[in-house]
Short mmCIF file of C-alpha atoms and ligand atoms in Angstrom, two decimals:
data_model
loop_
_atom_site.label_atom_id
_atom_site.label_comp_id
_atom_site.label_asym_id
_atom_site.label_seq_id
_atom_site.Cartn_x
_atom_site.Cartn_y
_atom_site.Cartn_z
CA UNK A 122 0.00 0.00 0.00
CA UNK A 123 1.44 3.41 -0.64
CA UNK A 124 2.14 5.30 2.18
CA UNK A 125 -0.59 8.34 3.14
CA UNK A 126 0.22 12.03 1.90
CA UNK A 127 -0.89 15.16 3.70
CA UNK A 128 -3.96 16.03 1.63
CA UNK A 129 -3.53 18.83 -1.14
CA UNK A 130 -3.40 21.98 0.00
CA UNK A 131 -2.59 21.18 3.55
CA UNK A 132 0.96 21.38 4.86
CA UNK A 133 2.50 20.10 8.35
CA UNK A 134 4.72 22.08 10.72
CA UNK A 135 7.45 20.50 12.42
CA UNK A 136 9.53 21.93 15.16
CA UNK A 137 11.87 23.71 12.77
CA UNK A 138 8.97 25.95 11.62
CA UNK A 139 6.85 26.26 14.48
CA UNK A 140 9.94 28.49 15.95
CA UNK A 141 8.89 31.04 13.25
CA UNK A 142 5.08 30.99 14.39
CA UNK A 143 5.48 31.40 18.12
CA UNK A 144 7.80 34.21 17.47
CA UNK A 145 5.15 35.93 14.91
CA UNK A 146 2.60 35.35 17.59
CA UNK A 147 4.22 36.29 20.47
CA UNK A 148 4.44 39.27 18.08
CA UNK A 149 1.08 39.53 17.51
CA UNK A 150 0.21 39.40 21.06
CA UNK A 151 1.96 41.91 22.24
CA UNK A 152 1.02 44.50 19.17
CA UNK A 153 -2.43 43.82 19.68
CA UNK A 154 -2.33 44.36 23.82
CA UNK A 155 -0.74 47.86 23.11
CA UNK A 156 -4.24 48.57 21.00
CA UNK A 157 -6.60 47.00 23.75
CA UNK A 158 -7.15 43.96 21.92
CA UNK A 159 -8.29 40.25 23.21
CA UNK A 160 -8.48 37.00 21.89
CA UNK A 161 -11.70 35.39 20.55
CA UNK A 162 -11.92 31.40 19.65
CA UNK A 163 -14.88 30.45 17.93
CA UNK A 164 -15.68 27.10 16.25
CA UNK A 165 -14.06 25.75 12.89
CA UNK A 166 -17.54 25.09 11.45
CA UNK A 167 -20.78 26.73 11.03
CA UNK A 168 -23.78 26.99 9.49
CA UNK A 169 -23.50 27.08 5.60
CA UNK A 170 -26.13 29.93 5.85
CA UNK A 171 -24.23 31.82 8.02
CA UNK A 172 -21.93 32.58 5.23
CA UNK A 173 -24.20 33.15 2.10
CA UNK A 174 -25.35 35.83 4.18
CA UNK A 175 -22.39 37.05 5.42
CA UNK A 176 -19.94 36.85 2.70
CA UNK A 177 -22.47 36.68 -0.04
CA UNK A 178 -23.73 34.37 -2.41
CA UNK A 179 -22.40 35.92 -6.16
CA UNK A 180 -18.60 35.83 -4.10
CA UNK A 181 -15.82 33.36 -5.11
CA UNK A 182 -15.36 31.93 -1.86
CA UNK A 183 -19.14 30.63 -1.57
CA UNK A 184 -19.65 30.18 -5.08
CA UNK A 185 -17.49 27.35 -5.15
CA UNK A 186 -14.34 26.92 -2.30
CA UNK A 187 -16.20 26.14 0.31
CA UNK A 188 -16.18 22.62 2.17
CA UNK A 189 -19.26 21.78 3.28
CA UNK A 190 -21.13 18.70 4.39
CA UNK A 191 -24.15 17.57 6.01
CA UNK A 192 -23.59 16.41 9.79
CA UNK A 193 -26.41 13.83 9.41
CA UNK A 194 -29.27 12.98 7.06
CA UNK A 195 -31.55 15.39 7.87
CA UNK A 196 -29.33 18.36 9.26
CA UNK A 197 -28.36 21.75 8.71
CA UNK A 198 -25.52 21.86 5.91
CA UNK A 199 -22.14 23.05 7.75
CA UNK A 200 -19.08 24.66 6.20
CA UNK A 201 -15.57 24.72 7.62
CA UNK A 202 -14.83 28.09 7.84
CA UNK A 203 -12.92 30.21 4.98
CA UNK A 204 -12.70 33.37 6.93
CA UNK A 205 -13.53 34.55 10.23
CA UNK A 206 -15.40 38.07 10.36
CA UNK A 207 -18.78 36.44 9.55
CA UNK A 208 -18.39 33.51 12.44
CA UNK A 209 -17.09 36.40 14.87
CA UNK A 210 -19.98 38.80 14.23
CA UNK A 211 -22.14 35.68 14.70
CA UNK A 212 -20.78 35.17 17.92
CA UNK A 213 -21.00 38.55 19.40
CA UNK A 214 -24.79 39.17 18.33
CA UNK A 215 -25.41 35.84 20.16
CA UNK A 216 -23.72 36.97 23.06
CA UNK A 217 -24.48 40.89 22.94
CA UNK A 218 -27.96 40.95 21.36
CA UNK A 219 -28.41 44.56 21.96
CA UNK A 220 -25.11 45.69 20.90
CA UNK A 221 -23.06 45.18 24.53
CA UNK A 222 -20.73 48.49 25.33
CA UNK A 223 -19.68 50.89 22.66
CA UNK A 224 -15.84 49.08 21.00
CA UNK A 225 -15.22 45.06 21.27
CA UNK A 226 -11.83 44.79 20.13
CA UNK A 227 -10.86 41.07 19.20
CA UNK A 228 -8.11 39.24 17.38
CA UNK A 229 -7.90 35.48 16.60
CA UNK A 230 -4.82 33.48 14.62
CA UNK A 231 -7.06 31.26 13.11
CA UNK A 232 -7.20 28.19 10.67
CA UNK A 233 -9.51 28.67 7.77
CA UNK A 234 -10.72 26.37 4.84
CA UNK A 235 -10.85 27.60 0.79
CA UNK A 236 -11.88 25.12 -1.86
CA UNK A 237 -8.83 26.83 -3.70
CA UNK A 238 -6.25 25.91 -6.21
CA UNK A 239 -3.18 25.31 -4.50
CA UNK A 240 -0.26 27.35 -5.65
CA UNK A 241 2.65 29.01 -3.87
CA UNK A 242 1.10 31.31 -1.24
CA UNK A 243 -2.11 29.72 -1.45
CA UNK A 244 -3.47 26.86 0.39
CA UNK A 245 -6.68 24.87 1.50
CA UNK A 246 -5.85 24.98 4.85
CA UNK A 247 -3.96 28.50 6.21
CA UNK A 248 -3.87 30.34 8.92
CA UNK A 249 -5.06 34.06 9.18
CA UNK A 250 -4.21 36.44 11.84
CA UNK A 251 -6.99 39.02 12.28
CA UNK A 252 -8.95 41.94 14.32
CA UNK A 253 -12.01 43.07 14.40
CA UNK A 254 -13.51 46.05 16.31
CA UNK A 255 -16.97 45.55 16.90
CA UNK A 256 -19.45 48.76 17.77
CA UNK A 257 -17.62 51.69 16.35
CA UNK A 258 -16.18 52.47 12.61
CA UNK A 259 -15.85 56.02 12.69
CA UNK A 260 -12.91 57.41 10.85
CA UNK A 261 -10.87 57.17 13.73
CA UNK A 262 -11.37 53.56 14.34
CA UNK A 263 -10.58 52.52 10.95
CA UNK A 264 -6.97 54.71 11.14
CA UNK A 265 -7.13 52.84 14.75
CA UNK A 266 -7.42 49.27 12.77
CA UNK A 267 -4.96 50.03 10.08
CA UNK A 268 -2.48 51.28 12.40
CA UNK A 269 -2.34 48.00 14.40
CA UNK A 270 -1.67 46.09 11.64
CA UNK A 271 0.91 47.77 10.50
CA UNK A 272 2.63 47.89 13.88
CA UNK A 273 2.66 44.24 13.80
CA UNK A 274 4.32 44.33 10.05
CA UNK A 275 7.09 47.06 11.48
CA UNK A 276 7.64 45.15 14.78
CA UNK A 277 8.19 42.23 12.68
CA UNK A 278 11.16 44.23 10.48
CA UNK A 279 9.18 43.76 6.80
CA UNK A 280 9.86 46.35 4.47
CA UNK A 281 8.90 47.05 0.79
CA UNK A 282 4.72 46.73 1.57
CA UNK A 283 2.06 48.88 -0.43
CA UNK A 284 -1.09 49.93 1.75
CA UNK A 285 -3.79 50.26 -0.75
CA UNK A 286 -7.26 51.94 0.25
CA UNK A 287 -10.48 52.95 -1.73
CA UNK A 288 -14.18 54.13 -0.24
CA UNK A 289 -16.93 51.71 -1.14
CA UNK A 290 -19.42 54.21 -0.39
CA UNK A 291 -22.88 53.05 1.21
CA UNK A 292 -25.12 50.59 -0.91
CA UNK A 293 -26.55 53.50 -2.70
CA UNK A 294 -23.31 55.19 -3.84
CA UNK A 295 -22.60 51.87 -5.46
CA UNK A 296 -25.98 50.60 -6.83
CA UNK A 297 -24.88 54.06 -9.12
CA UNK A 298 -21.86 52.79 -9.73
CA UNK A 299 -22.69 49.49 -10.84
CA UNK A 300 -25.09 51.02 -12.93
CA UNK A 301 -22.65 53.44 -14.49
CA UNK A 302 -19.87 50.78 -15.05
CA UNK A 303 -22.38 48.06 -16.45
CA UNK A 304 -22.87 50.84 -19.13
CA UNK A 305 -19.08 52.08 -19.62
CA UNK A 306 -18.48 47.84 -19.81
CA UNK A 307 -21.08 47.14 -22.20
CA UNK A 308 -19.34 48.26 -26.10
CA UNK A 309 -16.32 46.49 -24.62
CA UNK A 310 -18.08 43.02 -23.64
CA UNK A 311 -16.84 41.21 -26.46
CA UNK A 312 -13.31 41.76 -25.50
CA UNK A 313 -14.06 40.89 -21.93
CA UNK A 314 -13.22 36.83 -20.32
CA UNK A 315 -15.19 34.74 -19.29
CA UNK A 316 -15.17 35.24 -15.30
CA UNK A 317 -15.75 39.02 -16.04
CA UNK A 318 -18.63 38.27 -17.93
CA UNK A 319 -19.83 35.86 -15.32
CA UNK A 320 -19.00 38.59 -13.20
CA UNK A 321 -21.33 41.49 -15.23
CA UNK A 322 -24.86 40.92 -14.34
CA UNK A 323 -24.20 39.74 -10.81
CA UNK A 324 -21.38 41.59 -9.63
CA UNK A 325 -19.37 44.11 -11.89
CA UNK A 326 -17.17 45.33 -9.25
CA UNK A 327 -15.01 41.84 -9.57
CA UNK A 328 -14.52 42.94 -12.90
CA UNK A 329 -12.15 46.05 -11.30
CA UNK A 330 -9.72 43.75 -9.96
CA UNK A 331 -8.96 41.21 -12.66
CA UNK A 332 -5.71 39.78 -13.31
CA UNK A 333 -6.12 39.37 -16.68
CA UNK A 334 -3.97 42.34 -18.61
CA UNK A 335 -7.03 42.74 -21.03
CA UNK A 336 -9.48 43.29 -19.05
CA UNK A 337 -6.71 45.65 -16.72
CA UNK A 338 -6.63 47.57 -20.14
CA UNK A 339 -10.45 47.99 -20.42
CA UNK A 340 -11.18 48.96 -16.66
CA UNK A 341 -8.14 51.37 -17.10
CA UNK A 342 -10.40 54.11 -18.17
CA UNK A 343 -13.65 52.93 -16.04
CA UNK A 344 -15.21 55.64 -13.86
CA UNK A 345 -14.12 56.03 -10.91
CA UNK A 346 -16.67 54.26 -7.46
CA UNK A 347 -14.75 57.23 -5.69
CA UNK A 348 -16.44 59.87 -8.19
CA UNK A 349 -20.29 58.43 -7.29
CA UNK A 350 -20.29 58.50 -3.83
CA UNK A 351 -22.16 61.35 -1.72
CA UNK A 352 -20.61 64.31 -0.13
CA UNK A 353 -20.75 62.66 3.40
CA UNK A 354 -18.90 59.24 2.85
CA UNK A 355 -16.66 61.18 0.20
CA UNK A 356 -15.67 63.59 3.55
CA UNK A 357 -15.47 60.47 6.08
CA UNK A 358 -12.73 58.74 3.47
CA UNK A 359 -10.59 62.34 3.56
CA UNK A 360 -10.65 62.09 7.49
CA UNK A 361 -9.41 58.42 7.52
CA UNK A 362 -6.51 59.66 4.90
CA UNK A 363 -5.81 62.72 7.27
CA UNK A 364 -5.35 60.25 10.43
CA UNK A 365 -2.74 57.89 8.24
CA UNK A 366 -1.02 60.49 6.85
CA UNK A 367 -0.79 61.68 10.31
CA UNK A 368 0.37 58.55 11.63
CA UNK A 369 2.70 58.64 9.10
CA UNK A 370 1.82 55.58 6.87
CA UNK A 371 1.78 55.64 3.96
CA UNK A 372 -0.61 54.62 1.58
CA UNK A 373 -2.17 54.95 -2.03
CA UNK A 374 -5.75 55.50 -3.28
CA UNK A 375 -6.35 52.55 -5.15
CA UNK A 376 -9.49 53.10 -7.52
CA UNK A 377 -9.28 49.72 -8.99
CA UNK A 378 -9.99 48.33 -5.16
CA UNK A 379 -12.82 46.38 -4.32
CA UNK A 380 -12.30 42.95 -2.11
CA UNK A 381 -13.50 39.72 -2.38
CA UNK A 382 -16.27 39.49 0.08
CA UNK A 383 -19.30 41.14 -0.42
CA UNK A 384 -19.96 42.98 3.37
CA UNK A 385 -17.51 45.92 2.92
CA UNK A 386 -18.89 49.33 2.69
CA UNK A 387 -17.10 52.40 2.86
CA UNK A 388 -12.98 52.43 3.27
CA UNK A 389 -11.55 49.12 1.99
CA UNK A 390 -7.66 48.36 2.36
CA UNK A 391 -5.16 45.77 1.40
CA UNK A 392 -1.84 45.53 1.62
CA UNK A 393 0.62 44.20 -0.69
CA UNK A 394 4.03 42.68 -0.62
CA UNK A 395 6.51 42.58 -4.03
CA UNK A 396 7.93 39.10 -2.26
CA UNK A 397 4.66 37.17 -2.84
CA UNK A 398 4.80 37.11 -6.73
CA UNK A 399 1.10 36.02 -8.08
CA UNK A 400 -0.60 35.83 -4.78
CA UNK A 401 1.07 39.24 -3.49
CA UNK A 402 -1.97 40.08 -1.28
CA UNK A 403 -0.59 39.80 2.65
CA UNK A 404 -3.79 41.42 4.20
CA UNK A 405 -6.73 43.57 3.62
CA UNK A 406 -9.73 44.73 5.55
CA UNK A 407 -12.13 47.42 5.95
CA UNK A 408 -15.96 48.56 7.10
CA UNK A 409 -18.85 46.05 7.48
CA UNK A 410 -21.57 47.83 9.37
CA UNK A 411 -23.94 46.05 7.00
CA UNK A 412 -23.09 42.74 8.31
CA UNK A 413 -24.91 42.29 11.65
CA UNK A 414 -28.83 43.13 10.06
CA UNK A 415 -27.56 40.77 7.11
CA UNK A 416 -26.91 37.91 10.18
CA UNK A 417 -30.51 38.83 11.72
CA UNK A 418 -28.88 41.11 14.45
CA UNK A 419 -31.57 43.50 15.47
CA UNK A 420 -29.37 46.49 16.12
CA UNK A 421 -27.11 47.57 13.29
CA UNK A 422 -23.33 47.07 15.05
CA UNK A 423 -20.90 49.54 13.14
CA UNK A 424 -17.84 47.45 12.62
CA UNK A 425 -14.27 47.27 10.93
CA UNK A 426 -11.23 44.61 10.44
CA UNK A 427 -8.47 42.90 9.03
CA UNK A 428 -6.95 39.66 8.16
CA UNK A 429 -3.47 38.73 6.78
CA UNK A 430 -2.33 35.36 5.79
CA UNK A 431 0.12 33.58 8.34
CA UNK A 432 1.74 31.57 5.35
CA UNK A 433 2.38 34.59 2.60
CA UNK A 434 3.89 36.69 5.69
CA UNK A 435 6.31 33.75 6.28
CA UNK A 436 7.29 33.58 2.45
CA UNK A 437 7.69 37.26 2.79
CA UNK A 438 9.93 37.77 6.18
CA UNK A 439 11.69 34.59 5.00
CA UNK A 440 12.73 36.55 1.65
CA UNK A 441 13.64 39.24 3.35
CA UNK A 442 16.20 37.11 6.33
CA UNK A 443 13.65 38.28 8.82
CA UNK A 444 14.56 34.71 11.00
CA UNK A 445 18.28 34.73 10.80
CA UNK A 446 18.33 35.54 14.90
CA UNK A 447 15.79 32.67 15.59
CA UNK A 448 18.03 29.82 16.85
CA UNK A 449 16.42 26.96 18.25
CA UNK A 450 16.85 26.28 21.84
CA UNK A 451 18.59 22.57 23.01
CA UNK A 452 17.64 21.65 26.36
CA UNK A 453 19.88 23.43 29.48
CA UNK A 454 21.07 19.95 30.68
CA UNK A 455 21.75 16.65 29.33
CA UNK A 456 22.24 13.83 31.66
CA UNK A 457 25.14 11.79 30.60
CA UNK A 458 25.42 8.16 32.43
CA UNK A 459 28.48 6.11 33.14
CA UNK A 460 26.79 2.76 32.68
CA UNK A 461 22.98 2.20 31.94
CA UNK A 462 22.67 0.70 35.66
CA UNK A 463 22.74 4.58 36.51
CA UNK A 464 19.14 4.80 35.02
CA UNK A 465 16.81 5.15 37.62
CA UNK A 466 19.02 7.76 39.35
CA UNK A 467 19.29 9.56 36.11
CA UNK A 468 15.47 9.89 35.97
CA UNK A 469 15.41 10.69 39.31
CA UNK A 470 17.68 13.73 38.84
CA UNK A 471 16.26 14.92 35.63
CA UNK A 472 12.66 14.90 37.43
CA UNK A 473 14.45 17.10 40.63
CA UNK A 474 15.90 19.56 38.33
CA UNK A 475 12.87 19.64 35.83
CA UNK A 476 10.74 20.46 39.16
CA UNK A 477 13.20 23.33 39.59
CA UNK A 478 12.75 24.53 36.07
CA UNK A 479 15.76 23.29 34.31
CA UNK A 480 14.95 21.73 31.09
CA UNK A 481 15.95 18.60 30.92
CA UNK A 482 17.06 15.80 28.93
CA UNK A 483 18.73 12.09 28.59
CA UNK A 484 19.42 8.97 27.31
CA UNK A 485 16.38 7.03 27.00
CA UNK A 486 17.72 4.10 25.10
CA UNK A 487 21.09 3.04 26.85
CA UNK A 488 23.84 3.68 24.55
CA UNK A 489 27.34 4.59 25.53
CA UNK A 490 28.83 7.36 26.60
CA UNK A 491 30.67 9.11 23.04
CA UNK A 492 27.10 8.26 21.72
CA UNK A 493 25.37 9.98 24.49
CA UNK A 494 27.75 13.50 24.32
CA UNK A 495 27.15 13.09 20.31
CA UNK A 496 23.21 13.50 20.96
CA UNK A 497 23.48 16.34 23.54
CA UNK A 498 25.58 18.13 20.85
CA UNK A 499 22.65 17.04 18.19
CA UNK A 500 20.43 18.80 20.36
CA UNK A 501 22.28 21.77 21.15
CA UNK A 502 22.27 21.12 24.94
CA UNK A 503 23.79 24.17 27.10
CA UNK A 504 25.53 21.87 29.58
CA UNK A 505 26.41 17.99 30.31
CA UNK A 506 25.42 16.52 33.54
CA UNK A 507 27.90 13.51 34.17
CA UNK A 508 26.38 10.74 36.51
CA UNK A 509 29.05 8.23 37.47
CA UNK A 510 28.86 5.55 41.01
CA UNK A 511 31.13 7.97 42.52
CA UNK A 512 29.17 11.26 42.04
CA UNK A 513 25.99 9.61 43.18
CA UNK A 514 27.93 8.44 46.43
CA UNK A 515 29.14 12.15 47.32
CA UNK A 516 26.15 13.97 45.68
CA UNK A 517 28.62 16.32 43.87
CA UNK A 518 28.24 16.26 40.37
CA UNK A 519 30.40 17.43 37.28
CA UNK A 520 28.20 19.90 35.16
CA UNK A 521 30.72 21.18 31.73
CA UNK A 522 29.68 23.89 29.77
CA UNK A 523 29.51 22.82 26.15
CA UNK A 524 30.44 25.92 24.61
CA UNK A 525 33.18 26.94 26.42
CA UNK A 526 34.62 23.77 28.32
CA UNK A 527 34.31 25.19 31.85
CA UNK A 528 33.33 22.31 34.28
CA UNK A 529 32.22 23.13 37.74
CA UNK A 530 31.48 20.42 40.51
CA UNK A 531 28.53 21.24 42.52
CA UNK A 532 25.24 19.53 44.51
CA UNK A 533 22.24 19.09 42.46
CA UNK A 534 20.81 22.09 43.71
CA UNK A 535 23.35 24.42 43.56
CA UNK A 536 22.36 23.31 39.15
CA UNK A 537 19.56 26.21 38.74
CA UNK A 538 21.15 28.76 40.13
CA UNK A 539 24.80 28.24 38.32
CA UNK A 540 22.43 28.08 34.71
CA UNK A 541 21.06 31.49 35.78
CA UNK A 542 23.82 32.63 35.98
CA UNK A 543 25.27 31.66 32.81
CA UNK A 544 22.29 32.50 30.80
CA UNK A 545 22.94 36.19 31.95
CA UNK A 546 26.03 36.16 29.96
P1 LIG B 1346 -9.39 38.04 2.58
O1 LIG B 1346 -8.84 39.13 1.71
O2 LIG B 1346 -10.26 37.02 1.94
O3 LIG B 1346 -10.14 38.78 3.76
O4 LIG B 1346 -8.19 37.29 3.26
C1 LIG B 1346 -7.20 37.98 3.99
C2 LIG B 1346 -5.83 37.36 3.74
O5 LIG B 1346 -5.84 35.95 3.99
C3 LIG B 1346 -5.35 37.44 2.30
O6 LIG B 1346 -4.80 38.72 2.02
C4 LIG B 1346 -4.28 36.37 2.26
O7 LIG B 1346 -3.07 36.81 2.82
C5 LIG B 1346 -4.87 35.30 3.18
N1 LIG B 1346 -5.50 34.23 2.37
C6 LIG B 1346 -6.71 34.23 1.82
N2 LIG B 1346 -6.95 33.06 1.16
C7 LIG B 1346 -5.83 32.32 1.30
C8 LIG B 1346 -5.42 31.01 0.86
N3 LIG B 1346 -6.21 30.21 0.15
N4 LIG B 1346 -4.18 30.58 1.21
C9 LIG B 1346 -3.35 31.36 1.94
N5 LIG B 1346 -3.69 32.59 2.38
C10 LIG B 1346 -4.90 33.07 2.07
C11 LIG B 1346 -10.84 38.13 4.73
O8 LIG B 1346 -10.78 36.94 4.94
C12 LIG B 1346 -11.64 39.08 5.61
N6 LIG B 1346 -12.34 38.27 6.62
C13 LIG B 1346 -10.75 40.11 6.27
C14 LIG B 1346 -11.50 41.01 7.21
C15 LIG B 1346 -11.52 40.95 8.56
N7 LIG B 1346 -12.27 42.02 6.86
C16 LIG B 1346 -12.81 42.57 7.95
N8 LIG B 1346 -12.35 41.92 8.98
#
């Protein structure tokens, strides 16, 4: 029988990697306290419903990369989630039916589910980092938003990103626009592909942000959704450009803007990165106050967010050496025996020091003694332990350095406090 694969589009993460997470995380977490951010966990599936509503039903995403299933025979379809904003919104109207006080600010590093094609930067299974501030999206919170995340991206070192932003307007401002584009698409239809046509009854907007250099060529000279939308949104968009370039980020108006996901209404950002080649989108967000009445909230929860992929901002910091300092940490001790009759003292020790917080580690499978020093090396161990008859009689032990060769002889207990020391150096 051939042995199993990891399914297609999924990837494992062994120890080597993982490093890189904790460190983007701990990264993450400490970015995200500075804003007055917590973490939310909500389930990997919900109802299919949930997001047709949310994300909406002419989008890629539910259109056709979704996995979903029935639970049993007669049940509710359920679909692992492909992004988070609809299942978090769900979760707060649940909890907070009448709104709950003025700003929830949550994050989540999440796993997520897309029926996608799998390609470099794009998987079935990934991993989004994300906020969303729940019960306010005035100007100021969405400069609050966009200025988190790209804390996290300078913390982090990465250089060389694009922050693109456009207004979406209200649903008025762009039932205009859709009518105005339908018309400044229709002499060119013939020339247009097949997606955008898909895309021209149901959702013209996609057509905007095609990949597809012909189509690029058409929209080109498309009106602009900035140019339809009412005095009021039109000022609200200036004030969240007056906060950035306050804050001193940068950014560019990006007419051609319009996301993937149908809940967005006024500012919409995403940010790019030149080290992601065809799939060079690291992030993007914006406004959803739309969503909770689309969910069946009964108050109308102002709201605005951001996700960025985990994987693409690996592929980029890795480009750019961002984890040349990460060096795996060995163990601080490795217990070396004389002769495997030492065993049971050895595990004795390494539990007494491991109770004192020394990390420990030995020989589990009784090999000699060069073998034994050639596997602390392998794992990068900050000192030997040697256990002989003779140290176990006197209770003074021989503890060596293994960078520099310095050996002291010392009690058991006298271990955690000579490793302090050491580590200080
Ligand atoms: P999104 O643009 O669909 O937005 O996804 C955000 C980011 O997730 C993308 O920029 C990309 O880095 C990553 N991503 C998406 N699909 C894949 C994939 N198949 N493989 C690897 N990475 C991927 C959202 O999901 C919205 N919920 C963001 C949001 C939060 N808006 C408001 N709040």
């Amino acid at each position: 029988m051939a042995q199993f694969q990891v399914v297609k589009g999924a990837k494992d993460i062994f120890p080597e990697e993982i490093v890189r997470w904790h460190y983007i995380e701990g990264v993450i977490r400490s970015v995200t306290a500075l804003y007055g951010f917590s973490e939310i966990r909500t389930p990997v599936f919900e109802y299919t419903e949930l997001f047709q509503r949310g994300i909406g039903s002419t989008t890629d995403i539910v259109g056709k990369e979704m996995f979903s299933f029935l639970p049993d025979p007669n049940g509710r379809s359920i679909t692992l989630r492909p992004e988070m904003t609809a299942g978090v919104m769900r979760a707060f109207l649940q909890k907070y039916p009448g709104g709950g006080v003025p700003a929830h600010k949550l994050y989540y590093v999440a796993d997520l589910f897309r029926k996608e094609r799998p390609q470099a930067g794009r998987q079935r299974q990934f991993t989004q980092f994300g906020a969303e501030l729940l019960g306010v999206s005035s100007p100021a919170a969405v400069a609050e938003v966009i200025s988190m995340m790209m804390q996290v991206f300078d913390s982090l070192g990465l250089q060389g990103l694009k922050l693109r932003v456009n207004s979406l307007g209200d649903l008025d401002d762009r039932a205009r626009y859709r009518d105005m584009l339908r018309a400044y698409l229709e002499p060119f239809r013939d020339k247009l592909d097949e997606p955008s046509l898909e895309r021209f009854d149901k959702n013209p907007l996609r057509i905007l942000d095609s990949k597809n250099p012909a189509v690029q060529e058409i929209v080109a000279g498309a009106p602009k959704l900035l140019d339809c939308i009412r005095s009021e949104g039109r000022a609200e968009f200036d004030r969240v450009l007056g906060y950035l370039a306050d804050r001193n980020i940068a950014y560019e108006v990006d007419h051609l803007l319009v996301r993937g996901l149908d809940y967005y209404g006024h500012t919409a950002f995403e940010v790019v990165s030149s080290e992601l080649g065809a799939q060079d989108a690291l992030g993007g967000g914006g406004r959803y106050d739309a969503l909770s009445k689309e969910l069946g909230g009964n108050v109308e929860i102002p709201a605005v967010g951001f996700a960025v992929g985990m994987e693409r901002l690996i592929i980029a910091m890795e480009k750019q050496g961002l984890f040349a300092a990460l060096t795996p940490h060995g163990p601080q001790v490795f217990v070396v025996l004389q002769d495997s009759s030492l065993e049971d003292q050895a595990l004795r020790i390494s539990d007494r020091l491991r109770h004192a917080g020394v990390s420990v580690e030995s020989d589990l499978a009784g090999r000699s003694m060069k073998a034994q020093m050639r596997e602390a090396n392998r794992l990068m161990a900050g000192f030997a332990l040697f256990v002989g008859q003779d140290e176990v009689a006197s209770g003074n032990y021989t503890l060596r350095n293994l960078k520099t060769s310095e050996q002291f002889s010392l009690s058991l207990d006298a271990i955690p406090g000579v490793l302090h020391e050491s580590s200080k150096q």
